[in-house]
Tab-separated table of C-alpha atoms and ligand atoms in Angstrom:
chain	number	residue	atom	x	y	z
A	193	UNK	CA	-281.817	47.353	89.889
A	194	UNK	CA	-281.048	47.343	86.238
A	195	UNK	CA	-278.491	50.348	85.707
A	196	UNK	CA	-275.007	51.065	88.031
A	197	UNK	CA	-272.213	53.411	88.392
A	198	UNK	CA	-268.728	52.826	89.236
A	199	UNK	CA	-266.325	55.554	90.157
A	200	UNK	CA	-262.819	55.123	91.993
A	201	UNK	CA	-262.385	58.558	94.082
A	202	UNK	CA	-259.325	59.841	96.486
A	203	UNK	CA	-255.598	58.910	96.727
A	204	UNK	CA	-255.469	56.001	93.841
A	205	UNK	CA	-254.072	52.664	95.284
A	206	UNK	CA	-253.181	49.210	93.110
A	207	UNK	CA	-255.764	46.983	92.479
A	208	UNK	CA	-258.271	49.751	91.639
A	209	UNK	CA	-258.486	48.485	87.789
A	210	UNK	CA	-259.072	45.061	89.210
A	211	UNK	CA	-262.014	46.147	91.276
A	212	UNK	CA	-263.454	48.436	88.387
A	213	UNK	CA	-262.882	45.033	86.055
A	214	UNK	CA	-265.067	42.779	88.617
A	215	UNK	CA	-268.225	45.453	89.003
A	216	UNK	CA	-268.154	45.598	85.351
A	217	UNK	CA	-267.964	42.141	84.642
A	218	UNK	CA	-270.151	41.158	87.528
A	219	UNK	CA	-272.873	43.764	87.096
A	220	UNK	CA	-272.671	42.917	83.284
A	221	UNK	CA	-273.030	38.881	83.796
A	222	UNK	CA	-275.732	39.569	86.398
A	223	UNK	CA	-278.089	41.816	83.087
A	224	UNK	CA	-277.302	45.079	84.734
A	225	UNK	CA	-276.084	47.754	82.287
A	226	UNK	CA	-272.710	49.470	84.019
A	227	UNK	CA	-271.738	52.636	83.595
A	228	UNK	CA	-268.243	54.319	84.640
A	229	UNK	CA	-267.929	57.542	86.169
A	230	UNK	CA	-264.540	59.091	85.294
A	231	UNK	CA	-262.050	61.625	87.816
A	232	UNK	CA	-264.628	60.263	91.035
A	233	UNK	CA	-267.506	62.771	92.293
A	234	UNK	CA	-265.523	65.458	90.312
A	235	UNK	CA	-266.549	63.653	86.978
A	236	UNK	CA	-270.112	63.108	88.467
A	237	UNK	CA	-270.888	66.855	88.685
A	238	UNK	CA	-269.386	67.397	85.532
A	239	UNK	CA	-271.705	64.329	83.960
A	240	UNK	CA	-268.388	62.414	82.266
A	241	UNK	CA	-270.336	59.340	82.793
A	242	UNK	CA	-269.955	56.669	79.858
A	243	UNK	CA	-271.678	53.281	79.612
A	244	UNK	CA	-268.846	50.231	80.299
A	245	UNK	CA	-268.894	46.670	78.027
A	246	UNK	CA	-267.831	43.738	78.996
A	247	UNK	CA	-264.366	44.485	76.548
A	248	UNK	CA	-263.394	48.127	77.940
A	249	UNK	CA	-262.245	46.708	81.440
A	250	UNK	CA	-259.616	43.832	79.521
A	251	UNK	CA	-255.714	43.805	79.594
A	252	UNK	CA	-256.654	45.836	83.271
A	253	UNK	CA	-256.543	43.694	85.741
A	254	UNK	CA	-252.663	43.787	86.022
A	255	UNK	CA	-252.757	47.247	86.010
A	256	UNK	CA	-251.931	50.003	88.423
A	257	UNK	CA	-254.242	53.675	88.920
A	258	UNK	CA	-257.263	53.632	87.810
A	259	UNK	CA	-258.696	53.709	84.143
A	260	UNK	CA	-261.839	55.820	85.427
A	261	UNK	CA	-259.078	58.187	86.996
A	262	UNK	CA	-259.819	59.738	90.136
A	263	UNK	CA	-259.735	63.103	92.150
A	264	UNK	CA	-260.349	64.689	95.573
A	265	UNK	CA	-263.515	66.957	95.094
A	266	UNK	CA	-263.840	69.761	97.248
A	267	UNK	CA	-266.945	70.619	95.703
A	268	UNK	CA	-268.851	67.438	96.641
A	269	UNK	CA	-268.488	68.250	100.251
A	270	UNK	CA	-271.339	70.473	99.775
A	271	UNK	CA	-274.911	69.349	99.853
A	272	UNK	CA	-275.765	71.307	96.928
A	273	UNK	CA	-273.564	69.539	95.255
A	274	UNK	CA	-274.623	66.519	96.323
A	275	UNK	CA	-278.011	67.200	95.492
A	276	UNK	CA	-276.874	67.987	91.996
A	277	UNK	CA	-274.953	64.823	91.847
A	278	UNK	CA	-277.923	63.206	93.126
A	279	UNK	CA	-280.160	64.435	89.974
A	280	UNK	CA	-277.291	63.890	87.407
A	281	UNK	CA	-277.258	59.857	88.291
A	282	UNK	CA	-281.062	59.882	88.179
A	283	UNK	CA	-281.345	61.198	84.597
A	284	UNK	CA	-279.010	58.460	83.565
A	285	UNK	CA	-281.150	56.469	85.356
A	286	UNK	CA	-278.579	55.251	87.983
A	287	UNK	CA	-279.806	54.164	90.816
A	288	UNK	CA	-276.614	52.547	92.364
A	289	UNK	CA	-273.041	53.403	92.541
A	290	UNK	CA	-269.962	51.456	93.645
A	291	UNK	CA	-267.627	53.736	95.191
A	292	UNK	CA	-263.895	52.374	95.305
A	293	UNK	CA	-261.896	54.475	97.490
A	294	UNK	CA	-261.330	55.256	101.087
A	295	UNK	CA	-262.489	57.153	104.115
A	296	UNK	CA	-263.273	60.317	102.320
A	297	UNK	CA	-264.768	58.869	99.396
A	298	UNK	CA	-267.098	56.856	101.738
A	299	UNK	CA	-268.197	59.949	103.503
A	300	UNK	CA	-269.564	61.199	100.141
A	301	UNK	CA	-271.147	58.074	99.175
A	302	UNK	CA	-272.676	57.992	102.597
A	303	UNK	CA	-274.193	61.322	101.922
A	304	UNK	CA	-275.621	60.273	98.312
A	305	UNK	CA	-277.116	57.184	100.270
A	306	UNK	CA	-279.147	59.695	102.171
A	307	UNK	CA	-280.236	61.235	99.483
A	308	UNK	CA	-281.867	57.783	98.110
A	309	UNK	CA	-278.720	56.058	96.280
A	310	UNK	CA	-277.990	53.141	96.629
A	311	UNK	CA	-273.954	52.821	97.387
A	312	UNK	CA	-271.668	50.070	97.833
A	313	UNK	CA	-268.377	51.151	99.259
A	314	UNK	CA	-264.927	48.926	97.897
A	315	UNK	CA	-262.476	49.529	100.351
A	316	UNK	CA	-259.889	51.519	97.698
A	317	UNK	CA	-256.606	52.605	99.427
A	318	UNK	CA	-252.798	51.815	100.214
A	319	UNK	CA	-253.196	53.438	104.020
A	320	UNK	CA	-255.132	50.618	105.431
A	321	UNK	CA	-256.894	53.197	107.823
A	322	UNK	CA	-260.452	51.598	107.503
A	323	UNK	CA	-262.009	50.650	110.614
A	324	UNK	CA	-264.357	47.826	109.275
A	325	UNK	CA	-262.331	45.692	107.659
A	326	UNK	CA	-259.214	43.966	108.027
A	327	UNK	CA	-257.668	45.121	104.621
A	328	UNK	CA	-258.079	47.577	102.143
A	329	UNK	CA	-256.922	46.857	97.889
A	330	UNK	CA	-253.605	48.368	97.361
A	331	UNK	CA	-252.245	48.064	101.032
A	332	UNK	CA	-250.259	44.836	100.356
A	333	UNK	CA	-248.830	46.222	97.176
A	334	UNK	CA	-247.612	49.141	98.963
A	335	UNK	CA	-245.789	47.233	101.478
A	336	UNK	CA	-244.104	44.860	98.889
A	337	UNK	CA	-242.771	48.195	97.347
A	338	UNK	CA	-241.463	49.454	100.486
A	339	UNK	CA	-239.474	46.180	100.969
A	340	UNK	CA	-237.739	46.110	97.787
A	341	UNK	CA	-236.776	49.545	98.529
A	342	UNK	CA	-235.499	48.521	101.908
A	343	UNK	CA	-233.890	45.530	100.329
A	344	UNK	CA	-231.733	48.241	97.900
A	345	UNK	CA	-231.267	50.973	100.982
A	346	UNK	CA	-229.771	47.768	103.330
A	347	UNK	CA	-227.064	46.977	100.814
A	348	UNK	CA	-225.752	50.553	100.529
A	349	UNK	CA	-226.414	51.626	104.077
A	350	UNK	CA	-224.293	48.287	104.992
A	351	UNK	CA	-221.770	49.679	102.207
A	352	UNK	CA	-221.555	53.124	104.056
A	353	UNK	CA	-222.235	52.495	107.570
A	354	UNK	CA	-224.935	54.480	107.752
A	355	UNK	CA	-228.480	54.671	109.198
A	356	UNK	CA	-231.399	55.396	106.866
A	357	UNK	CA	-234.748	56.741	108.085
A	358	UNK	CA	-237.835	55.469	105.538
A	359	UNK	CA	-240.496	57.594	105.712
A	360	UNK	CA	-243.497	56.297	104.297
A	361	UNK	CA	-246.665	56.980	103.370
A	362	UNK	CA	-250.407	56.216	105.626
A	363	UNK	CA	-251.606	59.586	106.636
A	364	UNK	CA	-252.485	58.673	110.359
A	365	UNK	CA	-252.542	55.092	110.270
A	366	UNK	CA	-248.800	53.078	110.804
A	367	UNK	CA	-249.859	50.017	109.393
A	368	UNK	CA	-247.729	50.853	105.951
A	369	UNK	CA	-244.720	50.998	108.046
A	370	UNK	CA	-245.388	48.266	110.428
A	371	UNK	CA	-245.695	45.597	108.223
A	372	UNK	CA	-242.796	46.656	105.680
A	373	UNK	CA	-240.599	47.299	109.157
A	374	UNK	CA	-241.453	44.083	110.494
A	375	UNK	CA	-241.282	41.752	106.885
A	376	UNK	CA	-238.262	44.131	106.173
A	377	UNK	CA	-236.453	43.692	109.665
A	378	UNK	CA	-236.149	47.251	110.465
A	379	UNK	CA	-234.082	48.399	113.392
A	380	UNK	CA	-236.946	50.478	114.713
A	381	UNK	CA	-240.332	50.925	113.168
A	382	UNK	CA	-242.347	54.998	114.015
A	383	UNK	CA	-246.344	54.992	114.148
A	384	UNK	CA	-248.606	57.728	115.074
A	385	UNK	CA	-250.699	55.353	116.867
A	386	UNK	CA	-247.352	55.295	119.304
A	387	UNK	CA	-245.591	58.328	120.966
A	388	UNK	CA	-241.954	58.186	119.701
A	389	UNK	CA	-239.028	57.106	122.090
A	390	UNK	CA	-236.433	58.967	120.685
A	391	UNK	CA	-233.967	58.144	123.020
A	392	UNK	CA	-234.720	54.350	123.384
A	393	UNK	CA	-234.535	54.695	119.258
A	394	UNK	CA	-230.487	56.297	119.604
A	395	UNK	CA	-229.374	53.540	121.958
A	396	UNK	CA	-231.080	50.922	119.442
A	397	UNK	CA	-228.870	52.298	116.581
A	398	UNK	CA	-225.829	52.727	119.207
A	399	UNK	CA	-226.601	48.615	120.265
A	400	UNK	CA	-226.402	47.332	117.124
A	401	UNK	CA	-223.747	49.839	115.957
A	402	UNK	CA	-221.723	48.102	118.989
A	403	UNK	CA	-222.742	44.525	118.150
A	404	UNK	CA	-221.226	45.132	114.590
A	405	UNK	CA	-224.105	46.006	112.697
A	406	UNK	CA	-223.250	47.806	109.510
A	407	UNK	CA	-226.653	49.435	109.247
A	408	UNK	CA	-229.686	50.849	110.460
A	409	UNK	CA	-233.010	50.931	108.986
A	410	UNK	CA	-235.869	53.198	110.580
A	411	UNK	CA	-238.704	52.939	108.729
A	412	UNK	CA	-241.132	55.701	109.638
A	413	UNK	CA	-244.900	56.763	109.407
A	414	UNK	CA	-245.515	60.182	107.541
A	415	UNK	CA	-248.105	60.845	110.311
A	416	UNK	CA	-245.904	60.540	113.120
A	417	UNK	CA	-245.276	63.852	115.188
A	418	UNK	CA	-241.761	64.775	114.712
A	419	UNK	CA	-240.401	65.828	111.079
A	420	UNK	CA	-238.773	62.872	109.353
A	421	UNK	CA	-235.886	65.673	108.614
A	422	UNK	CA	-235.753	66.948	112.357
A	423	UNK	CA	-235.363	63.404	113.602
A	424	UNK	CA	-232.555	62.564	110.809
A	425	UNK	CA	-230.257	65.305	112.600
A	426	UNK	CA	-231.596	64.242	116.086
A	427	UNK	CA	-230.316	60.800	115.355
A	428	UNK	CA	-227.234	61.780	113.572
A	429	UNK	CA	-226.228	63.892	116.333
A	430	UNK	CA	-226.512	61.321	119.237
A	431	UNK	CA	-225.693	58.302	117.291
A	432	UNK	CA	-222.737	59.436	115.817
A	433	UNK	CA	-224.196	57.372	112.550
A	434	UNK	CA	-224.221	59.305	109.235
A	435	UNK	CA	-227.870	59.126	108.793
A	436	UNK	CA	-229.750	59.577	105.663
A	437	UNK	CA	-233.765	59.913	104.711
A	438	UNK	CA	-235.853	58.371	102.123
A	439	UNK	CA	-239.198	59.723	100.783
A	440	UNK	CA	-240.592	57.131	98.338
A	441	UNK	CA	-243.847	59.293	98.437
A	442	UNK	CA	-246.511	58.077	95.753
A	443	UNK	CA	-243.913	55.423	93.981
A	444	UNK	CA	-245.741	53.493	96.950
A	445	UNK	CA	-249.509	54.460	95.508
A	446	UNK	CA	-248.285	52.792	91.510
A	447	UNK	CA	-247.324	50.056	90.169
A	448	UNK	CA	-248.705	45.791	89.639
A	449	UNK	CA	-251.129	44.874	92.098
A	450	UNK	CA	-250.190	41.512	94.299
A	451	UNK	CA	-252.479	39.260	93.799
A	452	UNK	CA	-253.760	39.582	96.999
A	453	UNK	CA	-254.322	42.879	96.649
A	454	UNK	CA	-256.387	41.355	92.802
A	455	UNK	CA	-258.252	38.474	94.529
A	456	UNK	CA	-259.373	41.366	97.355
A	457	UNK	CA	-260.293	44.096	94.842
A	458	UNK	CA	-262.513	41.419	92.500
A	459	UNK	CA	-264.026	39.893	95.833
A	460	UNK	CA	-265.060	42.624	96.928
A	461	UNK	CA	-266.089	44.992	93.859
A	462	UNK	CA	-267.958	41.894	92.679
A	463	UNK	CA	-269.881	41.362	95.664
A	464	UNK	CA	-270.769	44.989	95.725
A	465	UNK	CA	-272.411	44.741	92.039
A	466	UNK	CA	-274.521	41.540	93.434
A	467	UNK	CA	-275.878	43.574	96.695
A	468	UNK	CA	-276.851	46.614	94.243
A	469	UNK	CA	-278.336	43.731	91.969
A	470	UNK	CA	-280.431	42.960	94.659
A	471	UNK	CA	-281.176	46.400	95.718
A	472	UNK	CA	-279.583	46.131	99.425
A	473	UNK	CA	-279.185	49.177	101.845
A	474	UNK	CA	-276.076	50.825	101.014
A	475	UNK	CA	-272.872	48.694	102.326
A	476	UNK	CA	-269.477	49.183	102.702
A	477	UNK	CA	-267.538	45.463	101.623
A	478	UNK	CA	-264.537	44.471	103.241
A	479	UNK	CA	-262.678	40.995	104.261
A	480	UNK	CA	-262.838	40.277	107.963
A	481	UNK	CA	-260.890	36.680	109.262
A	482	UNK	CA	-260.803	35.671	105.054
A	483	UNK	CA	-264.427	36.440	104.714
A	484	UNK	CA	-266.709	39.065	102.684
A	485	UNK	CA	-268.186	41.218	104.559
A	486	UNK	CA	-270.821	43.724	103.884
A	487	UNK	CA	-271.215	46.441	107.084
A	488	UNK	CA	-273.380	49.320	106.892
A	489	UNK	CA	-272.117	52.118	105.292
A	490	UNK	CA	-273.261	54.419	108.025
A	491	UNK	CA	-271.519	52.750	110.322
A	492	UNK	CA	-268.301	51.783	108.764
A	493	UNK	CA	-267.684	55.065	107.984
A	494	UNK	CA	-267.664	55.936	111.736
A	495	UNK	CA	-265.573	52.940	112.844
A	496	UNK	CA	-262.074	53.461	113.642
A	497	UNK	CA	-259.417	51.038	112.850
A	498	UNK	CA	-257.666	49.557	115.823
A	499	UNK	CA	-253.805	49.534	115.818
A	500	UNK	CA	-252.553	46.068	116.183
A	501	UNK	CA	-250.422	46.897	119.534
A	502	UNK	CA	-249.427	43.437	119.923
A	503	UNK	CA	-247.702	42.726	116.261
A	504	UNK	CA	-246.118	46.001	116.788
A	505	UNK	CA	-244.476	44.998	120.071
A	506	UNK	CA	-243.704	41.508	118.328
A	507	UNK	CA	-242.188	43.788	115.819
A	508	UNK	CA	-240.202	45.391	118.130
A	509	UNK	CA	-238.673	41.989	120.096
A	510	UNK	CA	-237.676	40.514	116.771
A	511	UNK	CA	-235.492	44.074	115.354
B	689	F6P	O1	-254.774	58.194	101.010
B	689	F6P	C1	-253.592	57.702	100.504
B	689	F6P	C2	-252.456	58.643	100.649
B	689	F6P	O2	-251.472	58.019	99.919
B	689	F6P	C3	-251.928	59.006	102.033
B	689	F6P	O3	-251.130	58.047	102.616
B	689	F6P	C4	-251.195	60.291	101.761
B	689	F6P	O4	-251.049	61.073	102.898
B	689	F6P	C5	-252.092	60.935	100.763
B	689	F6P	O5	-252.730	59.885	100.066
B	689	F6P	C6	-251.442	61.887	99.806
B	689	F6P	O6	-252.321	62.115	98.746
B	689	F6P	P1	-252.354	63.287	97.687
B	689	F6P	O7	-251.045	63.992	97.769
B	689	F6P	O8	-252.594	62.600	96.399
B	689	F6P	O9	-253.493	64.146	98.088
């Protein structure tokens, strides 16, 4: 394969630029021309497609969004647009892409793989909901936010007495607020993998409340099934606690990738240009026990992550 796309598509997470930097680089160092596909399948259809040097992805690495920007096309979900996206990458002469997003973005590159593109999937999103691999670029960036924000809401919660309920971002998938609530030490932590105990959550707030505790920090899934507002009076009410919310929303998508979240997005982007190089089957990469891997894309887009149960009771013992 001798010409590439790249595209980031969906909900933008940090580490996107990083990823985008490594195809370039990668496809570019392998003789492969690159070419980058702004505002995701939206751009496609609309042909904003512009050949990448090695110079246009510098000083971008460090760098949260996404350069290419990105959208959520509705009009891609139908196969006449995909068709039509299908033709537009073959007059350029594109025979691969390398599609940097999540679940939804995968879906579409899944259907432009049946229509004879070749597309490598780089998992792209702060939600961590991918079933094939262990992380996705972005995730640990978004937790690190959420803890410094938990770090500011314990001192003036302490200050006030009050409880705070963090409600934060993840769509169905808890893993945002487990790992923030347990690295954070949050009173209680609220999944939608796991039916809320509201009850067992009051006498948390009233045990610690008793044992002198001057706060109480509930961090809390956006997914879960009971309004982040309806639970703040819930709580309030039986606690006796003043009891506040906090929405960080997308200040959790922005910001300076961890290097984690760098070293994950150039793994993996890079490794997609090579498989395209070599004209593999369409792939979705990911990182499994520390390692690269490269699953079908067919399949990972059917997989669905497992909820780590046990660190979430661990999580639980330790609040
Ligand atoms: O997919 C990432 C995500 O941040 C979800 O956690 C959230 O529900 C969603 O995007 C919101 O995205 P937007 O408002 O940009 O459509």
């Amino acid at each position: 394969m001798d010409k590439i796309g790249v595209l980031t598509s969906g909900g933008d997470a940090p580490g996107m630029n990083a990823a985008i930097r490594a195809a370039v680089r990668r496809g570019i160092s392998m003789g492969m021309d690159v070419y980058g596909i702004e505002r995701g399948y939206e751009g496609l259809l609309d042909g904003e497609i512009k050949k990448m040097e090695w110079y246009h992805v510098g000083d971008i690495l460090q760098r949260g969004g996404t350069i290419l920007r990105t959208a959520r096309s509705e009009r891609f979900m139908k196969r006449e647009w995909q068709e039509k996206a299908a033709d537009i990458l073959d007059t350029f002469g594109i025979k691969g892409l390398v599609v940097i997003g999540g679940d939804g973005s995968f879906r579409g590159g899944a259907a432009l793989s049946r229509l004879g593109i070749r597309v490598m999937g780089v998992p792209g999103t702060i939600d961590n909901d991918l079933g094939y691999t262990d992380r996705t670029i972005g995730f640990d960036t978004a937790v690190n936010t959420v803890l410094s924000l938990i770090s500011n809401i314990r001192d003036t919660s302490s200050a006030h007495e009050r409880a705070t309920i963090v409600e934060v971002m993840g769509r169905n998938c808890g893993d945002i607020a487990l790992h923030a609530g347990l690295a954070g030490g949050a009173d209680a932590i609220l999944v939608p993998e796991e039916e809320p105990d509201i009850n067992s959550l009051c006498r948390r707030v009233i045990k610690g409340q008793q044992s002198g505790k001057l706060h109480s920090i509930i961090v809390k899934a956006e997914g879960v099934n009971i309004g982040t507002e309806q639970l703040r009076k819930i709580l309030q009410e039986k606690t006796g606690r003043e009891t506040r919310t906090v929405v960080p929303g997308y200040i959790q998508r922005g910001g300076t990738p961890t290097g984690a979240d760098r070293i994950l997005a150039s793994l993996t982007a890079s490794r997609a240009a090579e498989l395209l190089y070599n004209d593999e089957d369409s792939r979705a990469i990911g990182i499994a026990g520390g390692i690269i891997t490269a699953c079908p894309l067919e399949e990972a887009v059917e997989m669905k992550r497992a909820f780590d149960a046990e660190l979430y009771r661990m999580a639980q013992v330790l609040s």
